[in-house]
Amino acid sequence: MTTPSTPSSDQIAQATHTLAQLKDYLRTNPPVPDLLPLLSGLLDEDTGVPILLGDILRSAARLISQQTNAETDETRLIIAGLREAAQEATDWHVLHWDMERLSGHAFQAADPPAPA
């Protein structure tokens, strides 16, 4: 198995920029049929954000535990927080099934967003 390349901070910034772009797009009240494919990819049960974020947080907790002095209360709390957040993020993968259930529904057009 080859070692994966280290993502750059620019690549991480691009990923978060893309999520922010989706957030902004959703605020324009797009039609749900246009939204569902985007959310389905975002919430995929195997490769979506919840699964990836959970894996990232679990790995970070493991690395911090292995490479720092986990004897301090502060470090233990950080590791526990990462592990708890990882579980919560992974639990969101069930939203994938909600997107599948929504795909069979009819939707009416949304009202335009209210002026700011």
Short mmCIF file of C-alpha atoms in Angstrom, two decimals:
data_model
loop_
_atom_site.label_atom_id
_atom_site.label_comp_id
_atom_site.label_asym_id
_atom_site.label_seq_id
_atom_site.Cartn_x
_atom_site.Cartn_y
_atom_site.Cartn_z
CA MET A 1 0.00 0.00 0.00
CA THR A 2 1.44 3.36 -0.98
CA THR A 3 1.64 6.22 1.47
CA PRO A 4 -0.91 8.90 0.66
CA SER A 5 0.45 12.35 -0.08
CA THR A 6 0.09 15.03 2.56
CA PRO A 7 -2.63 17.48 1.62
CA SER A 8 -1.50 21.09 1.54
CA SER A 9 -3.09 23.82 3.59
CA ASP A 10 -4.29 25.27 0.27
CA GLN A 11 -6.11 22.01 -0.53
CA ILE A 12 -7.80 22.02 2.89
CA ALA A 13 -8.74 25.68 2.37
CA GLN A 14 -10.22 24.78 -1.04
CA ALA A 15 -12.30 22.01 0.54
CA THR A 16 -13.69 24.35 3.19
CA HIS A 17 -14.25 27.03 0.52
CA THR A 18 -16.32 24.55 -1.47
CA LEU A 19 -18.44 23.78 1.60
CA ALA A 20 -18.91 27.52 2.20
CA GLN A 21 -19.92 27.90 -1.46
CA LEU A 22 -22.58 25.20 -0.97
CA LYS A 23 -23.79 26.94 2.19
CA ASP A 24 -24.14 30.22 0.27
CA TYR A 25 -25.89 28.46 -2.61
CA LEU A 26 -28.45 26.95 -0.22
CA ARG A 27 -29.28 30.44 1.03
CA THR A 28 -30.52 31.31 -2.48
CA ASN A 29 -33.41 28.84 -2.03
CA PRO A 30 -32.60 26.55 -4.98
CA PRO A 31 -35.15 23.93 -6.02
CA VAL A 32 -34.88 20.79 -3.89
CA PRO A 33 -34.41 18.55 -6.97
CA ASP A 34 -31.25 20.57 -7.75
CA LEU A 35 -30.10 20.28 -4.15
CA LEU A 36 -30.56 16.54 -3.62
CA PRO A 37 -27.64 15.37 -5.80
CA LEU A 38 -25.34 17.78 -3.98
CA LEU A 39 -26.46 16.60 -0.56
CA SER A 40 -26.33 12.96 -1.60
CA GLY A 41 -22.64 13.30 -2.44
CA LEU A 42 -21.95 15.34 0.67
CA LEU A 43 -23.71 12.81 2.91
CA ASP A 44 -22.72 9.58 1.13
CA GLU A 45 -22.80 6.68 3.56
CA ASP A 46 -19.27 5.55 2.66
CA THR A 47 -17.35 8.60 1.44
CA GLY A 48 -19.38 11.59 2.60
CA VAL A 49 -18.31 14.34 4.96
CA PRO A 50 -19.65 12.67 8.14
CA ILE A 51 -17.61 9.51 7.57
CA LEU A 52 -14.49 11.39 6.49
CA LEU A 53 -14.68 13.90 9.33
CA GLY A 54 -15.20 11.11 11.85
CA ASP A 55 -12.17 9.23 10.51
CA ILE A 56 -10.05 12.41 10.52
CA LEU A 57 -10.97 13.27 14.11
CA ARG A 58 -10.39 9.69 15.30
CA SER A 59 -6.98 9.62 13.62
CA ALA A 60 -6.08 12.99 15.11
CA ALA A 61 -7.02 11.74 18.58
CA ARG A 62 -4.89 8.63 18.08
CA LEU A 63 -1.89 10.62 16.89
CA ILE A 64 -2.14 13.12 19.73
CA SER A 65 -2.42 10.26 22.19
CA GLN A 66 0.64 8.53 20.75
CA GLN A 67 2.83 11.58 20.30
CA THR A 68 2.12 13.71 23.36
CA ASN A 69 2.08 13.30 27.07
CA ALA A 70 -1.48 12.09 27.52
CA GLU A 71 -0.90 12.09 31.25
CA THR A 72 -2.21 15.63 31.70
CA ASP A 73 -5.88 16.31 32.27
CA GLU A 74 -5.89 18.89 29.50
CA THR A 75 -4.50 16.47 26.91
CA ARG A 76 -6.89 13.72 27.98
CA LEU A 77 -9.83 16.13 27.64
CA ILE A 78 -8.72 17.16 24.15
CA ILE A 79 -8.37 13.54 23.06
CA ALA A 80 -11.75 12.64 24.57
CA GLY A 81 -13.33 15.65 22.84
CA LEU A 82 -11.92 14.61 19.47
CA ARG A 83 -13.16 11.05 19.93
CA GLU A 84 -16.61 12.22 20.99
CA ALA A 85 -16.84 14.63 18.04
CA ALA A 86 -15.69 11.82 15.72
CA GLN A 87 -18.52 9.58 16.89
CA GLU A 88 -21.08 12.35 16.55
CA ALA A 89 -19.89 13.22 13.04
CA THR A 90 -19.95 9.58 11.97
CA ASP A 91 -23.47 9.22 13.34
CA TRP A 92 -24.63 11.84 10.82
CA HIS A 93 -24.05 9.33 8.00
CA VAL A 94 -27.67 8.23 8.47
CA LEU A 95 -28.71 11.47 6.76
CA HIS A 96 -27.74 9.71 3.53
CA TRP A 97 -30.86 7.59 3.82
CA ASP A 98 -33.00 10.69 4.36
CA MET A 99 -31.75 12.10 1.04
CA GLU A 100 -32.70 8.86 -0.69
CA ARG A 101 -36.19 8.98 0.81
CA LEU A 102 -36.62 12.60 -0.29
CA SER A 103 -35.78 11.78 -3.89
CA GLY A 104 -39.21 10.21 -4.37
CA HIS A 105 -41.15 13.32 -3.28
CA ALA A 106 -42.57 16.16 -5.36
CA PHE A 107 -41.52 19.69 -4.37
CA GLN A 108 -42.91 23.13 -5.07
CA ALA A 109 -40.67 26.06 -5.86
CA ALA A 110 -39.29 27.93 -2.87
CA ASP A 111 -39.86 31.62 -2.31
CA PRO A 112 -36.89 33.82 -3.13
CA PRO A 113 -34.69 34.66 -0.18
CA ALA A 114 -35.67 37.67 1.88
CA PRO A 115 -33.55 40.79 1.30
CA ALA A 116 -30.82 41.25 3.86
#
